[in-house]
Amino acid sequence: MFSATHFSDQPGVDMLEIKQLTDDFAVSPQISPGDVHKIAELGFKTIINNRPDNEEPFQPFNLDIENQANELGLTYIHQPVGHLTAEDAAQFGEILKQAPRPLLAFCRSGTRCSILWVVGSDDLTSMENRIARARDCGYSLG
């Protein structure tokens, strides 16, 4: 299990802007290949990338982050999501069920991952509670 203080107590991790939505699921804005080692040190077992390559100029390439994750023994899942669909959310929900935990999902700002979690998760909390949790973490869901 992680806590927000656990993340902020780690040297250099504040730049990652990790926001914990549940005990074993967190989101963040774009990460770089250099961040993967810190993510592994925090104990994450899976990284989910919800950004398509070339969404913005100069963003790190998926393959570079994936290679670093693989070197460190992490599970890495690339689920590129542009315009979010119900199918995207359902696929994300399946990833949440099957991937090793704890998980860190990232996109440009963290909002897209938060929305995917709110819609795709079938944990025991209500959708209203998931929306409230995402908002508590600073994500505007529309």
PDB file of C-alpha atoms in Angstrom:
ATOM      1  CA  MET A   1       0.000   0.000   0.000  1.00  0.00           C
ATOM      2  CA  PHE A   2       1.063   3.538  -0.672  1.00  0.00           C
ATOM      3  CA  SER A   3       0.134   6.862   0.771  1.00  0.00           C
ATOM      4  CA  ALA A   4       0.494  10.368  -0.555  1.00  0.00           C
ATOM      5  CA  THR A   5       3.113  11.060   2.102  1.00  0.00           C
ATOM      6  CA  HIS A   6       5.083   8.019   0.948  1.00  0.00           C
ATOM      7  CA  PHE A   7       5.398   9.582  -2.494  1.00  0.00           C
ATOM      8  CA  SER A   8       6.325  13.023  -1.221  1.00  0.00           C
ATOM      9  CA  ASP A   9       8.910  11.577   1.192  1.00  0.00           C
ATOM     10  CA  GLN A  10      10.938  10.130  -1.667  1.00  0.00           C
ATOM     11  CA  PRO A  11      13.843  12.318  -2.845  1.00  0.00           C
ATOM     12  CA  GLY A  12      13.223  13.742  -6.306  1.00  0.00           C
ATOM     13  CA  VAL A  13       9.815  12.134  -6.729  1.00  0.00           C
ATOM     14  CA  ASP A  14       7.802  15.325  -6.312  1.00  0.00           C
ATOM     15  CA  MET A  15       8.658  16.139  -9.936  1.00  0.00           C
ATOM     16  CA  LEU A  16       6.672  13.050 -10.953  1.00  0.00           C
ATOM     17  CA  GLU A  17       3.463  14.524  -9.515  1.00  0.00           C
ATOM     18  CA  ILE A  18       2.095  11.099  -8.631  1.00  0.00           C
ATOM     19  CA  LYS A  19      -1.495  11.217  -7.367  1.00  0.00           C
ATOM     20  CA  GLN A  20      -2.794   8.177  -5.552  1.00  0.00           C
ATOM     21  CA  LEU A  21      -6.418   7.336  -6.349  1.00  0.00           C
ATOM     22  CA  THR A  22      -6.572   4.040  -4.416  1.00  0.00           C
ATOM     23  CA  ASP A  23      -4.256   2.006  -2.225  1.00  0.00           C
ATOM     24  CA  ASP A  24      -2.744   0.349  -5.286  1.00  0.00           C
ATOM     25  CA  PHE A  25      -3.495   2.670  -8.212  1.00  0.00           C
ATOM     26  CA  ALA A  26      -2.005   6.077  -8.986  1.00  0.00           C
ATOM     27  CA  VAL A  27      -1.818   8.433 -11.946  1.00  0.00           C
ATOM     28  CA  SER A  28       0.656  11.029 -13.123  1.00  0.00           C
ATOM     29  CA  PRO A  29       1.382  13.367 -15.997  1.00  0.00           C
ATOM     30  CA  GLN A  30       3.883  12.334 -18.680  1.00  0.00           C
ATOM     31  CA  ILE A  31       6.881  10.422 -17.362  1.00  0.00           C
ATOM     32  CA  SER A  32      10.291  10.080 -18.976  1.00  0.00           C
ATOM     33  CA  PRO A  33      12.510   7.021 -19.312  1.00  0.00           C
ATOM     34  CA  GLY A  34      14.631   8.507 -16.521  1.00  0.00           C
ATOM     35  CA  ASP A  35      11.646   8.474 -14.144  1.00  0.00           C
ATOM     36  CA  VAL A  36      11.082   4.726 -14.449  1.00  0.00           C
ATOM     37  CA  HIS A  37      13.802   3.840 -11.934  1.00  0.00           C
ATOM     38  CA  LYS A  38      12.175   6.093  -9.307  1.00  0.00           C
ATOM     39  CA  ILE A  39       8.786   4.560 -10.090  1.00  0.00           C
ATOM     40  CA  ALA A  40      10.224   1.073  -9.559  1.00  0.00           C
ATOM     41  CA  GLU A  41      11.829   2.186  -6.278  1.00  0.00           C
ATOM     42  CA  LEU A  42       8.403   3.294  -5.079  1.00  0.00           C
ATOM     43  CA  GLY A  43       7.235  -0.281  -5.537  1.00  0.00           C
ATOM     44  CA  PHE A  44       5.035   0.003  -8.612  1.00  0.00           C
ATOM     45  CA  LYS A  45       4.794  -3.261 -10.552  1.00  0.00           C
ATOM     46  CA  THR A  46       2.956  -1.974 -13.636  1.00  0.00           C
ATOM     47  CA  ILE A  47       3.130   1.196 -15.726  1.00  0.00           C
ATOM     48  CA  ILE A  48       0.220   1.986 -18.057  1.00  0.00           C
ATOM     49  CA  ASN A  49       0.846   4.531 -20.827  1.00  0.00           C
ATOM     50  CA  ASN A  50      -2.368   6.074 -22.161  1.00  0.00           C
ATOM     51  CA  ARG A  51      -0.672   8.467 -24.605  1.00  0.00           C
ATOM     52  CA  PRO A  52      -0.382   7.886 -28.326  1.00  0.00           C
ATOM     53  CA  ASP A  53       3.126   8.515 -29.646  1.00  0.00           C
ATOM     54  CA  ASN A  54       3.508  11.944 -31.274  1.00  0.00           C
ATOM     55  CA  GLU A  55       0.520  13.401 -29.455  1.00  0.00           C
ATOM     56  CA  GLU A  56       2.743  16.431 -28.785  1.00  0.00           C
ATOM     57  CA  PRO A  57       6.124  17.467 -30.115  1.00  0.00           C
ATOM     58  CA  PHE A  58       9.049  16.385 -27.950  1.00  0.00           C
ATOM     59  CA  GLN A  59       7.135  13.910 -25.772  1.00  0.00           C
ATOM     60  CA  PRO A  60       9.160  10.807 -24.878  1.00  0.00           C
ATOM     61  CA  PHE A  61       8.551   7.845 -27.165  1.00  0.00           C
ATOM     62  CA  ASN A  62       6.565   4.940 -25.802  1.00  0.00           C
ATOM     63  CA  LEU A  63       9.257   2.435 -26.785  1.00  0.00           C
ATOM     64  CA  ASP A  64      11.953   4.296 -24.822  1.00  0.00           C
ATOM     65  CA  ILE A  65       9.870   4.195 -21.633  1.00  0.00           C
ATOM     66  CA  GLU A  66       8.863   0.580 -22.279  1.00  0.00           C
ATOM     67  CA  ASN A  67      12.493  -0.511 -22.725  1.00  0.00           C
ATOM     68  CA  GLN A  68      13.459   1.088 -19.419  1.00  0.00           C
ATOM     69  CA  ALA A  69      10.495  -0.545 -17.646  1.00  0.00           C
ATOM     70  CA  ASN A  70      11.383  -3.950 -19.103  1.00  0.00           C
ATOM     71  CA  GLU A  71      15.003  -3.583 -17.972  1.00  0.00           C
ATOM     72  CA  LEU A  72      13.746  -3.063 -14.424  1.00  0.00           C
ATOM     73  CA  GLY A  73      11.329  -5.997 -14.550  1.00  0.00           C
ATOM     74  CA  LEU A  74       8.154  -3.916 -14.560  1.00  0.00           C
ATOM     75  CA  THR A  75       5.027  -4.795 -16.508  1.00  0.00           C
ATOM     76  CA  TYR A  76       4.467  -2.121 -19.144  1.00  0.00           C
ATOM     77  CA  ILE A  77       1.184  -1.664 -20.989  1.00  0.00           C
ATOM     78  CA  HIS A  78       0.656   0.806 -23.815  1.00  0.00           C
ATOM     79  CA  GLN A  79      -3.024   1.612 -24.274  1.00  0.00           C
ATOM     80  CA  PRO A  80      -2.999   4.748 -26.439  1.00  0.00           C
ATOM     81  CA  VAL A  81      -6.210   6.724 -25.997  1.00  0.00           C
ATOM     82  CA  GLY A  82      -7.033   9.808 -28.056  1.00  0.00           C
ATOM     83  CA  HIS A  83     -10.740  10.530 -27.972  1.00  0.00           C
ATOM     84  CA  LEU A  84     -11.915   8.421 -25.073  1.00  0.00           C
ATOM     85  CA  THR A  85     -14.574   5.808 -25.842  1.00  0.00           C
ATOM     86  CA  ALA A  86     -16.564   3.317 -23.774  1.00  0.00           C
ATOM     87  CA  GLU A  87     -14.413   0.592 -25.337  1.00  0.00           C
ATOM     88  CA  ASP A  88     -11.251   2.344 -24.083  1.00  0.00           C
ATOM     89  CA  ALA A  89     -12.690   2.476 -20.566  1.00  0.00           C
ATOM     90  CA  ALA A  90     -13.701  -1.199 -20.694  1.00  0.00           C
ATOM     91  CA  GLN A  91     -10.216  -2.181 -21.884  1.00  0.00           C
ATOM     92  CA  PHE A  92      -8.684  -0.099 -19.086  1.00  0.00           C
ATOM     93  CA  GLY A  93     -10.953  -1.883 -16.607  1.00  0.00           C
ATOM     94  CA  GLU A  94      -9.640  -5.245 -17.835  1.00  0.00           C
ATOM     95  CA  ILE A  95      -6.066  -4.012 -17.452  1.00  0.00           C
ATOM     96  CA  LEU A  96      -6.851  -2.966 -13.874  1.00  0.00           C
ATOM     97  CA  LYS A  97      -8.172  -6.462 -13.125  1.00  0.00           C
ATOM     98  CA  GLN A  98      -5.244  -8.363 -14.619  1.00  0.00           C
ATOM     99  CA  ALA A  99      -2.059  -6.313 -14.258  1.00  0.00           C
ATOM    100  CA  PRO A 100       0.290  -6.730 -11.292  1.00  0.00           C
ATOM    101  CA  ARG A 101      -0.282  -4.165  -8.556  1.00  0.00           C
ATOM    102  CA  PRO A 102       0.437  -1.486  -7.582  1.00  0.00           C
ATOM    103  CA  LEU A 103      -0.115   0.297 -10.882  1.00  0.00           C
ATOM    104  CA  LEU A 104       0.845   3.741 -12.164  1.00  0.00           C
ATOM    105  CA  ALA A 105      -0.991   5.094 -15.215  1.00  0.00           C
ATOM    106  CA  PHE A 106       0.168   8.204 -17.046  1.00  0.00           C
ATOM    107  CA  CYS A 107      -0.955  10.477 -19.856  1.00  0.00           C
ATOM    108  CA  ARG A 108      -0.272  14.131 -20.688  1.00  0.00           C
ATOM    109  CA  SER A 109      -1.738  15.518 -17.458  1.00  0.00           C
ATOM    110  CA  GLY A 110      -3.170  12.525 -15.560  1.00  0.00           C
ATOM    111  CA  THR A 111      -6.757  13.527 -16.328  1.00  0.00           C
ATOM    112  CA  ARG A 112      -7.313  10.984 -19.109  1.00  0.00           C
ATOM    113  CA  CYS A 113      -6.081   8.156 -16.853  1.00  0.00           C
ATOM    114  CA  SER A 114      -8.342   9.396 -14.068  1.00  0.00           C
ATOM    115  CA  ILE A 115     -11.362   9.378 -16.377  1.00  0.00           C
ATOM    116  CA  LEU A 116     -10.499   5.877 -17.596  1.00  0.00           C
ATOM    117  CA  TRP A 117     -10.324   4.742 -13.954  1.00  0.00           C
ATOM    118  CA  VAL A 118     -13.606   6.420 -13.009  1.00  0.00           C
ATOM    119  CA  VAL A 119     -15.474   4.863 -15.942  1.00  0.00           C
ATOM    120  CA  GLY A 120     -13.615   1.566 -16.349  1.00  0.00           C
ATOM    121  CA  SER A 121     -13.059   0.455 -12.768  1.00  0.00           C
ATOM    122  CA  ASP A 122     -15.469  -1.976 -11.200  1.00  0.00           C
ATOM    123  CA  ASP A 123     -14.051  -1.766  -7.698  1.00  0.00           C
ATOM    124  CA  LEU A 124     -16.449  -1.688  -4.777  1.00  0.00           C
ATOM    125  CA  THR A 125     -16.740   2.096  -4.667  1.00  0.00           C
ATOM    126  CA  SER A 126     -19.481   3.903  -6.527  1.00  0.00           C
ATOM    127  CA  MET A 127     -18.774   5.962  -9.616  1.00  0.00           C
ATOM    128  CA  GLU A 128     -19.716   9.067  -7.601  1.00  0.00           C
ATOM    129  CA  ASN A 129     -17.028   8.186  -5.039  1.00  0.00           C
ATOM    130  CA  ARG A 130     -14.455   7.625  -7.789  1.00  0.00           C
ATOM    131  CA  ILE A 131     -15.341  11.006  -9.330  1.00  0.00           C
ATOM    132  CA  ALA A 132     -14.996  12.671  -5.931  1.00  0.00           C
ATOM    133  CA  ARG A 133     -11.619  10.981  -5.362  1.00  0.00           C
ATOM    134  CA  ALA A 134     -10.303  12.136  -8.747  1.00  0.00           C
ATOM    135  CA  ARG A 135     -11.470  15.679  -8.023  1.00  0.00           C
ATOM    136  CA  ASP A 136      -9.849  15.537  -4.566  1.00  0.00           C
ATOM    137  CA  CYS A 137      -6.594  14.758  -6.365  1.00  0.00           C
ATOM    138  CA  GLY A 138      -7.009  17.852  -8.541  1.00  0.00           C
ATOM    139  CA  TYR A 139      -8.451  16.374 -11.726  1.00  0.00           C
ATOM    140  CA  SER A 140     -11.335  18.197 -13.380  1.00  0.00           C
ATOM    141  CA  LEU A 141     -13.571  15.619 -14.996  1.00  0.00           C
ATOM    142  CA  GLY A 142     -15.807  18.017 -16.865  1.00  0.00           C
TER     143      GLY A 142
END
